[in-house]
Amino acid sequence: MRLTASILALPLLLVAVPPANAASSSADAPHVHVQLVVPASGFKPGTAAEAGLYFKIDQGWHVYWKNAGDAGEPPHLKWTLPTGVTAGPLQFPAPKRLPLGPLMDFGYEDEVLFPLTLTAANSTPAGPALLHAKADWLVCQASCIPGKAELEVTRTILGGSAKSTPVSPDAELFRRLSGRLPRPLPREVKASFQVTRDAIRLTISTGRRETEAVFFPADQEILDNPAAQKLTLLLPA
């Protein structure tokens, strides 16, 4: 991988897409189905509830990771929530390298769930809670199309001994896709990082034989993104 201080710009064909007319938990837009996922029927004040933004993507198209690579933009959510309810940031699953001509994007094909948490303060009154979010994204193939939709679901702020129940199919979708977030290296795994004249060398000792590894920079304008990533297996003595 070559160090570089510049980044290539991808000429984009931008097509304006109007937002969905009526707010619901999901919307269909060019090349994507997008859905606000809240698996539980309610949550108690002082606790966090699981949620997420889900995309089903047409074949050959993709949406973006937090670092989109050489071009693109990740999805965003802007919330309107009841008093006392707050939303955490979108979390990004491990992406794929997506070659596009001479460029390299980082993102997702087929489907992806961006998890987040919703939290109700201890003072939040019990009762129905309307969770409303404006979502925007960029979906790309040879051209890119910006999309947006207003999404909302109603869940219950629970009081007393009331209990939450799973909301299907939200609960099943969240269970199936939420485990794809990157994890910190275990304590027993050793990693070292070395910058040479023309490359970056990352060495990781896992204690077992590995057959695949891909490096994704969290920040833009650090690497020559399309450059080949050479994997060398160093077997223990």
XYZ file of N, CA and C in Angstrom:
711
model
N 0.847 -1.189 0.000
C 0.000 0.000 0.000
C 0.881 1.237 0.000
N 0.615 2.239 -0.831
C 1.423 3.441 -0.907
C 0.796 4.531 -0.076
N 1.632 5.262 0.633
C 1.156 6.430 1.346
C 0.901 7.536 0.342
N -0.165 8.278 0.538
C -0.470 9.366 -0.374
C -1.181 10.467 0.377
N -1.005 11.676 -0.061
C -1.669 12.803 0.586
C -2.843 13.301 -0.232
N -3.141 12.625 -1.305
C -4.231 13.065 -2.175
C -5.236 11.962 -2.337
N -6.383 12.330 -2.854
C -7.445 11.359 -3.081
C -8.107 11.673 -4.403
N -8.441 10.659 -5.144
C -9.052 10.862 -6.446
C -10.518 11.203 -6.277
N -11.030 12.036 -7.164
C -12.446 12.396 -7.135
C -13.176 11.594 -8.192
N -14.294 11.012 -7.820
C -15.088 10.223 -8.746
C -16.192 11.091 -9.318
N -16.254 11.238 -10.649
C -17.361 11.990 -11.228
C -18.664 11.233 -11.006
N -19.610 11.889 -10.389
C -20.858 11.236 -10.021
C -22.004 11.786 -10.844
N -22.889 10.907 -11.228
C -24.152 11.311 -11.818
C -25.166 11.340 -10.696
N -25.540 12.523 -10.256
C -26.439 12.665 -9.120
C -27.865 12.863 -9.621
N -28.745 12.040 -9.121
C -30.144 12.094 -9.520
C -30.971 12.411 -8.283
N -31.698 13.490 -8.304
C -32.496 13.881 -7.145
C -33.619 12.879 -6.925
N -33.784 12.476 -5.682
C -34.830 11.518 -5.318
C -35.709 12.133 -4.253
N -37.007 12.291 -4.482
C -37.865 12.885 -3.470
C -38.028 11.963 -2.282
N -38.260 12.516 -1.073
C -38.474 11.673 0.092
C -39.795 10.938 -0.002
N -39.909 9.866 0.789
C -41.168 9.139 0.824
C -42.280 10.062 1.288
N -43.469 9.917 0.742
C -44.569 10.824 1.042
C -45.098 10.641 2.460
N -45.277 9.427 2.899
C -45.833 9.162 4.216
C -44.804 8.438 5.057
N -44.608 8.927 6.289
C -43.618 8.310 7.159
C -44.125 6.963 7.652
N -43.301 5.943 7.539
C -43.579 4.630 8.094
C -42.243 4.050 8.499
N -42.236 2.808 8.929
C -40.964 2.222 9.377
C -40.042 1.878 8.220
N -40.548 1.871 6.972
C -39.713 1.500 5.832
C -40.099 2.311 4.611
N -39.205 2.308 3.626
C -39.460 3.029 2.377
C -38.696 2.341 1.259
N -39.242 2.416 0.065
C -38.578 1.923 -1.135
C -38.113 3.122 -1.956
N -36.849 3.095 -2.350
C -36.251 4.159 -3.144
C -35.443 3.495 -4.254
N -34.951 4.266 -5.231
C -34.173 3.651 -6.307
C -33.036 2.788 -5.773
N -33.112 1.492 -6.074
C -32.068 0.502 -5.815
C -31.890 0.129 -4.346
N -32.741 0.628 -3.448
C -32.665 0.217 -2.048
C -34.059 0.131 -1.429
N -34.173 -0.760 -0.457
C -35.268 -0.739 0.508
C -34.636 -0.386 1.841
N -35.161 0.628 2.531
C -34.574 1.093 3.783
C -35.621 0.954 4.889
N -35.162 0.593 6.084
C -36.091 0.308 7.176
C -35.493 0.704 8.514
N -36.310 1.323 9.366
C -35.944 1.603 10.741
C -36.340 0.398 11.579
N -35.352 -0.218 12.234
C -35.558 -1.475 12.942
C -35.446 -1.226 14.451
N -36.510 -1.539 15.185
C -36.508 -1.453 16.650
C -37.105 -2.760 17.161
N -36.273 -3.707 17.584
C -36.737 -5.080 17.831
C -37.676 -5.260 19.013
N -37.654 -4.366 20.011
C -38.478 -4.557 21.211
C -39.730 -3.693 21.147
N -40.802 -4.174 21.752
C -42.054 -3.417 21.763
C -41.985 -2.203 22.676
N -41.011 -2.179 23.586
C -40.860 -1.044 24.487
C -39.594 -1.181 25.300
N -39.238 -0.118 26.039
C -38.070 -0.182 26.902
C -38.291 0.687 28.125
N -37.609 0.312 29.188
C -37.787 0.975 30.478
C -36.905 2.213 30.587
N -37.382 3.238 31.304
C -36.525 4.399 31.573
C -35.235 3.973 32.265
N -34.139 4.605 31.862
C -32.840 4.277 32.438
C -32.126 3.136 31.752
N -32.718 2.581 30.718
C -32.095 1.474 29.997
C -31.991 1.806 28.507
N -31.150 1.058 27.815
C -30.956 1.250 26.380
C -31.695 0.167 25.609
N -32.215 0.527 24.450
C -32.894 -0.413 23.561
C -32.119 -0.521 22.256
N -32.092 -1.707 21.692
C -31.420 -1.920 20.418
C -32.269 -1.365 19.279
N -31.593 -0.824 18.278
C -32.262 -0.325 17.081
C -31.259 -0.387 15.933
N -31.709 -0.032 14.733
C -30.794 -0.046 13.603
C -31.446 0.501 12.345
N -30.610 0.851 11.388
C -31.046 1.282 10.064
C -30.646 0.192 9.079
N -31.644 -0.379 8.399
C -31.422 -1.534 7.520
C -31.572 -1.130 6.064
N -30.670 -1.664 5.225
C -30.755 -1.482 3.778
C -30.768 -2.838 3.088
N -31.698 -3.027 2.176
C -31.672 -4.112 1.205
C -31.338 -3.474 -0.130
N -30.254 -3.925 -0.773
C -29.660 -3.206 -1.898
C -29.751 -4.049 -3.157
N -30.126 -3.426 -4.268
C -30.192 -4.130 -5.549
C -28.821 -4.687 -5.937
N -28.836 -5.793 -6.652
C -27.596 -6.422 -7.095
C -26.772 -5.452 -7.943
N -25.480 -5.388 -7.674
C -24.577 -4.526 -8.425
C -24.433 -3.127 -7.854
N -25.267 -2.781 -6.862
C -25.214 -1.464 -6.235
C -24.646 -1.601 -4.824
N -24.244 -0.471 -4.234
C -23.693 -0.524 -2.886
C -23.952 0.781 -2.149
N -23.947 0.696 -0.809
C -23.925 1.867 0.056
C -22.605 1.840 0.821
N -22.348 2.866 1.638
C -20.980 3.123 2.075
C -20.722 2.922 3.566
N -19.458 2.590 3.851
C -18.904 2.528 5.200
C -18.653 3.952 5.703
N -18.236 4.087 6.981
C -17.974 5.408 7.562
C -16.860 6.136 6.827
N -15.845 5.419 6.311
C -14.889 5.958 5.352
C -15.267 5.370 4.011
N -15.822 6.195 3.145
C -16.371 5.691 1.886
C -15.300 5.257 0.898
N -14.030 5.600 1.154
C -12.970 5.270 0.207
C -12.672 6.449 -0.693
N -12.522 6.188 -1.991
C -12.160 7.248 -2.928
C -13.331 8.146 -3.289
N -14.546 7.726 -3.030
C -15.714 8.559 -3.330
C -16.901 7.995 -2.565
N -17.886 8.844 -2.325
C -19.097 8.362 -1.674
C -19.359 9.045 -0.344
N -20.402 8.596 0.342
C -20.843 9.190 1.593
C -21.628 8.152 2.377
N -21.346 7.984 3.674
C -22.099 7.005 4.457
C -23.512 7.486 4.750
N -24.409 6.589 5.152
C -25.757 6.997 5.544
C -25.749 7.859 6.808
N -26.797 8.664 6.962
C -26.964 9.502 8.147
C -28.412 9.398 8.638
N -28.586 9.639 9.927
C -29.914 9.724 10.530
C -30.011 11.019 11.322
N -31.134 11.716 11.180
C -31.431 12.888 12.010
C -32.744 12.610 12.728
N -32.701 12.581 14.053
C -33.830 12.104 14.855
C -34.720 13.241 15.351
N -36.001 12.920 15.484
C -36.949 13.709 16.264
C -37.553 12.743 17.273
N -37.223 12.941 18.565
C -37.556 11.964 19.596
C -38.312 12.619 20.745
N -39.091 11.832 21.489
C -39.784 12.377 22.657
C -38.789 12.896 23.695
N -39.250 13.817 24.530
C -38.401 14.344 25.597
C -37.882 13.199 26.479
N -36.585 13.183 26.698
C -35.981 12.158 27.541
C -35.405 10.990 26.776
N -35.723 10.855 25.491
C -35.220 9.748 24.676
C -34.092 10.274 23.786
N -32.972 9.588 23.786
C -31.826 9.973 22.961
C -31.370 8.789 22.118
N -30.740 9.085 20.994
C -30.239 8.050 20.081
C -28.728 8.129 19.985
N -28.063 6.989 20.041
C -26.626 6.927 19.831
C -26.290 6.973 18.352
N -25.014 7.079 18.012
C -24.594 7.149 16.609
C -24.756 5.805 15.903
N -24.881 5.869 14.588
C -24.859 4.648 13.791
C -23.525 3.942 13.976
N -23.570 2.615 14.099
C -22.366 1.804 14.127
C -22.226 1.085 12.784
N -20.984 0.904 12.344
C -20.740 0.425 10.986
C -20.118 -0.966 10.992
N -20.805 -1.946 10.405
C -20.226 -3.291 10.271
C -18.966 -3.269 9.409
N -18.213 -4.355 9.476
C -17.025 -4.477 8.635
C -17.436 -4.384 7.164
N -16.760 -3.551 6.367
C -17.142 -3.351 4.961
C -16.419 -4.303 4.025
N -16.638 -4.100 2.728
C -15.914 -4.792 1.675
C -15.150 -3.758 0.847
N -14.078 -4.198 0.204
C -13.418 -3.383 -0.813
C -14.216 -3.515 -2.109
N -14.603 -2.390 -2.699
C -15.472 -2.383 -3.867
C -14.780 -1.619 -4.998
N -14.059 -2.321 -5.893
C -13.381 -1.636 -6.995
C -14.382 -0.957 -7.920
N -14.040 0.256 -8.342
C -14.881 0.999 -9.275
C -13.955 1.715 -10.253
N -13.692 1.052 -11.405
C -12.717 1.588 -12.347
C -11.349 1.641 -11.681
N -10.671 2.797 -11.736
C -9.357 2.910 -11.095
C -9.444 3.209 -9.600
N -10.658 3.335 -9.073
C -10.850 3.743 -7.685
C -11.227 2.556 -6.805
N -11.263 2.807 -5.496
C -11.673 1.777 -4.550
C -12.619 2.391 -3.525
N -13.842 1.860 -3.456
C -14.813 2.260 -2.441
C -14.801 1.245 -1.302
N -15.291 1.670 -0.144
C -15.481 0.786 1.000
C -16.960 0.813 1.370
N -17.610 -0.353 1.341
C -19.034 -0.322 1.626
C -19.659 -1.697 1.654
N -20.932 -1.747 1.274
C -21.756 -2.937 1.473
C -22.621 -3.215 0.252
N -22.732 -4.485 -0.066
C -23.635 -4.959 -1.105
C -24.696 -5.859 -0.483
N -25.779 -6.092 -1.231
C -26.848 -7.027 -0.846
C -27.695 -6.492 0.302
N -27.192 -6.515 1.549
C -27.946 -5.983 2.678
C -26.980 -5.622 3.805
N -27.416 -4.678 4.632
C -26.589 -4.267 5.764
C -27.486 -3.647 6.820
N -27.128 -3.864 8.082
C -27.800 -3.236 9.215
C -26.780 -2.385 9.965
N -27.097 -1.111 10.163
C -26.274 -0.217 10.957
C -26.908 -0.118 12.353
N -26.366 -0.814 13.351
C -26.983 -0.799 14.687
C -26.780 0.545 15.394
N -27.634 0.806 16.374
C -27.504 1.958 17.256
C -28.294 1.658 18.527
N -28.206 2.528 19.518
C -28.983 2.348 20.747
C -29.884 3.548 20.976
N -31.060 3.287 21.525
C -31.995 4.315 21.969
C -32.091 4.224 23.489
N -31.994 5.356 24.165
C -31.988 5.365 25.624
C -33.040 6.331 26.142
N -33.811 5.884 27.127
C -34.791 6.740 27.799
C -34.254 7.134 29.168
N -34.282 8.415 29.482
C -33.832 8.880 30.790
C -34.771 8.353 31.875
N -34.272 8.348 33.100
C -35.080 7.858 34.221
C -36.374 8.639 34.384
N -36.364 9.910 33.973
C -37.539 10.766 34.137
C -38.542 10.644 32.993
N -38.251 9.834 31.986
C -39.153 9.719 30.838
C -40.482 9.098 31.257
N -41.606 9.767 30.993
C -42.896 9.215 31.423
C -43.286 7.982 30.611
N -43.999 7.079 31.258
C -44.470 5.878 30.567
C -45.532 6.245 29.537
N -45.597 5.445 28.474
C -46.590 5.657 27.435
C -46.002 5.511 26.051
N -46.821 5.716 25.011
C -46.340 5.571 23.636
C -45.251 6.605 23.319
N -44.257 6.184 22.540
C -43.168 7.069 22.129
C -43.001 6.969 20.620
N -43.184 8.091 19.913
C -42.993 8.131 18.468
C -41.528 8.400 18.166
N -40.884 7.457 17.500
C -39.467 7.557 17.150
C -39.378 7.885 15.664
N -38.983 9.109 15.348
C -39.006 9.598 13.968
C -37.588 9.956 13.543
N -37.201 9.530 12.353
C -35.852 9.806 11.850
C -35.893 10.144 10.368
N -35.090 11.121 9.982
C -34.851 11.417 8.573
C -33.553 10.726 8.172
N -33.635 9.828 7.222
C -32.464 9.089 6.749
C -32.038 9.632 5.388
N -30.739 9.706 5.179
C -30.231 10.004 3.836
C -29.030 9.114 3.557
N -28.798 8.843 2.285
C -27.745 7.907 1.880
C -27.359 8.165 0.437
N -26.306 7.480 0.017
C -25.867 7.491 -1.372
C -25.713 6.046 -1.809
N -26.390 5.671 -2.893
C -26.277 4.321 -3.428
C -25.633 4.424 -4.808
N -24.623 3.591 -5.058
C -23.801 3.761 -6.255
C -23.594 2.451 -7.004
N -23.419 2.611 -8.302
C -22.922 1.570 -9.190
C -21.920 2.295 -10.081
N -22.169 2.413 -11.397
C -21.341 3.274 -12.241
C -21.690 4.735 -11.991
N -22.925 4.996 -11.586
C -23.376 6.323 -11.184
C -23.869 6.250 -9.750
N -24.090 7.399 -9.132
C -24.540 7.462 -7.748
C -25.874 8.205 -7.649
N -26.737 7.711 -6.792
C -28.053 8.302 -6.605
C -28.239 8.612 -5.117
N -28.407 9.881 -4.743
C -28.704 10.198 -3.350
C -30.160 9.870 -3.040
N -30.408 9.371 -1.858
C -31.763 9.046 -1.448
C -32.052 9.562 -0.060
N -33.316 9.722 0.253
C -33.721 10.130 1.586
C -35.133 9.647 1.855
N -35.441 9.469 3.129
C -36.767 9.006 3.529
C -37.012 9.406 4.975
N -38.265 9.619 5.313
C -38.660 9.844 6.696
C -39.248 8.545 7.225
N -38.682 8.064 8.318
C -39.044 6.772 8.878
C -39.485 6.968 10.325
N -40.480 6.189 10.751
C -40.887 6.293 12.142
C -41.541 5.004 12.616
N -41.371 4.734 13.900
C -42.049 3.630 14.566
C -42.532 4.131 15.923
N -43.537 3.467 16.462
C -44.016 3.778 17.802
C -43.702 2.612 18.720
N -43.028 2.910 19.807
C -42.746 1.928 20.842
C -43.235 2.487 22.182
N -43.208 1.687 23.212
C -43.755 2.079 24.507
C -42.650 2.279 25.530
N -42.695 3.413 26.221
C -41.860 3.587 27.402
C -42.591 2.872 28.540
N -41.966 1.838 29.056
C -42.630 0.952 30.013
C -42.563 1.525 31.423
N -43.606 1.283 32.168
C -43.644 1.698 33.562
C -43.938 0.516 34.456
N -43.563 0.644 35.736
C -43.869 -0.400 36.705
C -43.263 -1.735 36.339
N -44.080 -2.769 36.365
C -43.599 -4.133 36.102
C -43.856 -4.575 34.662
N -44.261 -3.636 33.808
C -44.532 -3.989 32.412
C -43.274 -4.546 31.753
N -43.470 -5.513 30.859
C -42.354 -6.152 30.171
C -42.463 -5.958 28.667
N -41.293 -5.921 28.032
C -41.240 -5.786 26.587
C -41.320 -7.154 25.924
N -41.829 -7.170 24.703
C -41.878 -8.397 23.905
C -41.207 -8.131 22.556
N -40.674 -9.171 21.904
C -40.041 -8.979 20.597
C -41.055 -8.564 19.535
N -40.614 -7.712 18.640
C -41.421 -7.298 17.497
C -40.869 -8.006 16.273
N -41.626 -8.883 15.699
C -41.194 -9.627 14.523
C -41.751 -8.940 13.277
N -40.985 -8.787 12.167
C -39.689 -9.427 11.913
C -38.478 -8.597 12.342
N -38.704 -7.440 13.009
C -37.566 -6.610 13.412
C -36.563 -7.399 14.256
N -37.075 -8.173 15.215
C -36.193 -8.906 16.123
C -35.355 -9.931 15.370
N -35.954 -10.620 14.408
C -35.225 -11.626 13.641
C -34.168 -10.966 12.756
N -34.516 -9.855 12.132
C -33.571 -9.154 11.271
C -32.389 -8.646 12.091
N -32.661 -8.079 13.270
C -31.592 -7.576 14.115
C -30.699 -8.717 14.603
N -31.296 -9.821 14.991
C -30.523 -10.977 15.462
C -29.605 -11.499 14.366
N -30.093 -11.519 13.136
C -29.335 -12.094 12.023
C -28.166 -11.213 11.590
N -28.295 -9.879 11.718
C -27.302 -8.996 11.110
C -26.498 -8.155 12.094
N -26.910 -8.067 13.340
C -26.257 -7.125 14.252
C -24.883 -7.596 14.717
N -24.546 -8.867 14.514
C -23.271 -9.391 14.986
C -22.107 -9.157 14.053
N -22.247 -8.294 13.063
C -21.192 -8.082 12.075
C -20.302 -6.881 12.361
N -20.440 -6.299 13.553
C -19.600 -5.157 13.901
C -18.163 -5.615 14.168
N -17.180 -4.785 13.826
C -15.791 -5.123 14.171
C -15.633 -5.244 15.687
N -14.722 -6.107 16.103
C -14.464 -6.309 17.527
C -13.019 -5.943 17.845
N -12.747 -5.485 19.061
C -11.357 -5.234 19.458
C -10.556 -6.532 19.427
N -9.250 -6.405 19.205
C -8.394 -7.584 19.231
C -8.401 -8.200 20.631
N -8.496 -9.519 20.715
C -8.371 -10.172 22.028
C -7.007 -9.886 22.650
N -6.925 -9.987 23.968
C -5.679 -9.674 24.667
C -4.505 -10.533 24.202
N -4.802 -11.778 23.854
C -3.711 -12.681 23.487
C -3.182 -12.424 22.073
N -3.864 -11.610 21.282
C -3.419 -11.301 19.926
C -2.502 -10.081 19.959
N -1.333 -10.203 19.344
C -0.343 -9.138 19.327
C -0.330 -8.463 17.957
N -0.241 -7.132 17.973
C -0.215 -6.377 16.723
C 0.901 -5.336 16.779
N 1.568 -5.135 15.638
C 2.592 -4.091 15.517
C 2.413 -3.388 14.183
N 2.845 -2.138 14.127
C 2.579 -1.274 12.980
C 3.875 -0.586 12.590
N 4.246 -0.675 11.324
C 5.504 -0.100 10.855
C 5.277 0.632 9.539
N 5.762 1.871 9.460
C 5.703 2.660 8.226
C 7.068 2.603 7.560
N 7.115 2.102 6.327
C 8.352 2.066 5.551
C 8.316 3.174 4.505
N 9.314 3.221 3.643
C 9.385 4.293 2.654
C 8.203 4.278 1.690
N 7.723 3.108 1.326
C 6.668 3.030 0.315
C 5.489 2.160 0.726
N 5.371 1.843 2.008
C 4.275 0.961 2.421
C 4.031 1.088 3.914
N 2.930 0.502 4.319
C 2.621 0.330 5.733
C 2.571 -1.160 6.005
N 3.278 -1.600 7.056
C 3.308 -3.020 7.383
C 2.603 -3.229 8.723
N 1.552 -4.014 8.688
C 0.799 -4.354 9.890
C 1.001 -5.841 10.151
N 1.568 -6.176 11.306
C 1.828 -7.560 11.677
C 0.920 -7.944 12.837
N 0.196 -9.039 12.685
C -0.720 -9.504 13.719
C -0.419 -10.972 13.999
N -0.201 -11.298 15.267
C 0.045 -12.680 15.687
C -1.193 -13.200 16.398
N -1.900 -14.104 15.744
C -3.142 -14.634 16.308
C -2.953 -15.980 16.999
N -1.811 -16.628 16.751
C -1.592 -17.948 17.326
C -2.199 -19.069 16.520
N -2.772 -18.747 15.371
C -3.322 -19.789 14.508
C -3.074 -19.398 13.050
N -3.296 -20.331 12.160
C -3.047 -20.085 10.740
C -4.207 -19.281 10.154
N -3.913 -18.136 9.570
C -4.911 -17.289 8.929
C -4.768 -17.383 7.412
N -5.856 -17.247 6.709
C -5.830 -17.340 5.242
C -6.286 -16.054 4.558
N -6.808 -15.101 5.333
C -7.341 -13.887 4.718
C -7.217 -12.726 5.696
N -6.889 -11.553 5.189
C -6.839 -10.340 6.005
C -6.994 -9.135 5.083
N -7.770 -8.149 5.524
C -7.977 -6.913 4.765
C -7.868 -5.749 5.744
N -7.198 -4.685 5.336
C -7.046 -3.502 6.174
C -7.910 -2.375 5.626
N -8.695 -1.736 6.518
C -9.524 -0.590 6.154
C -9.119 0.605 7.018
N -8.685 1.698 6.425
C -8.349 2.890 7.217
C -9.623 3.595 7.684
N -9.654 4.004 8.946
C -10.842 4.677 9.476
C -10.996 6.078 8.898
N -9.881 6.706 8.515
C -9.904 8.071 8.005
C -9.575 8.101 6.526
N -10.104 9.106 5.837
C -9.819 9.284 4.428
C -8.464 9.955 4.236
N -7.980 9.901 2.994
C -6.763 10.587 2.553
C -5.527 10.120 3.312
N -5.493 8.851 3.695
C -4.324 8.277 4.361
C -3.590 7.318 3.443
N -4.354 6.471 2.726
C -3.765 5.430 1.889
C -4.124 5.633 0.433
N -3.353 4.976 -0.419
C -3.739 4.793 -1.821
C -4.716 3.627 -1.822
N -6.006 3.916 -1.748
C -7.014 2.883 -1.497
C -7.012 1.741 -2.506
N -6.819 1.988 -3.830
C -6.866 0.860 -4.779
C -5.616 -0.028 -4.749
N -4.560 0.395 -4.078
C -3.314 -0.382 -4.095
C -3.548 -1.776 -3.530
N -2.872 -2.748 -4.106
C -3.011 -4.131 -3.650
C -2.519 -4.261 -2.215
N -3.201 -5.090 -1.447
C -2.779 -5.391 -0.079
C -2.163 -6.787 -0.076
N -0.864 -6.836 0.152
C -0.134 -8.099 0.107
C -0.185 -8.782 1.465
N -0.649 -10.018 1.468
C -0.748 -10.813 2.695
C 0.385 -11.827 2.728
N 1.186 -11.773 3.776
C 2.284 -12.738 3.974
C 2.033 -13.525 5.242
N 2.022 -14.855 5.138
C 1.817 -15.704 6.299
C 3.156 -16.014 6.934
N 3.280 -15.697 8.217
C 4.491 -15.982 8.969
C 4.176 -17.102 9.950
N 4.608 -18.303 9.618
C 4.295 -19.468 10.439
C 5.195 -19.489 11.674
N 4.651 -19.879 12.816
C 5.473 -19.941 14.026
C 6.599 -20.937 13.889
N 7.718 -20.621 14.529
C 8.891 -21.493 14.454
C 8.642 -22.814 15.171
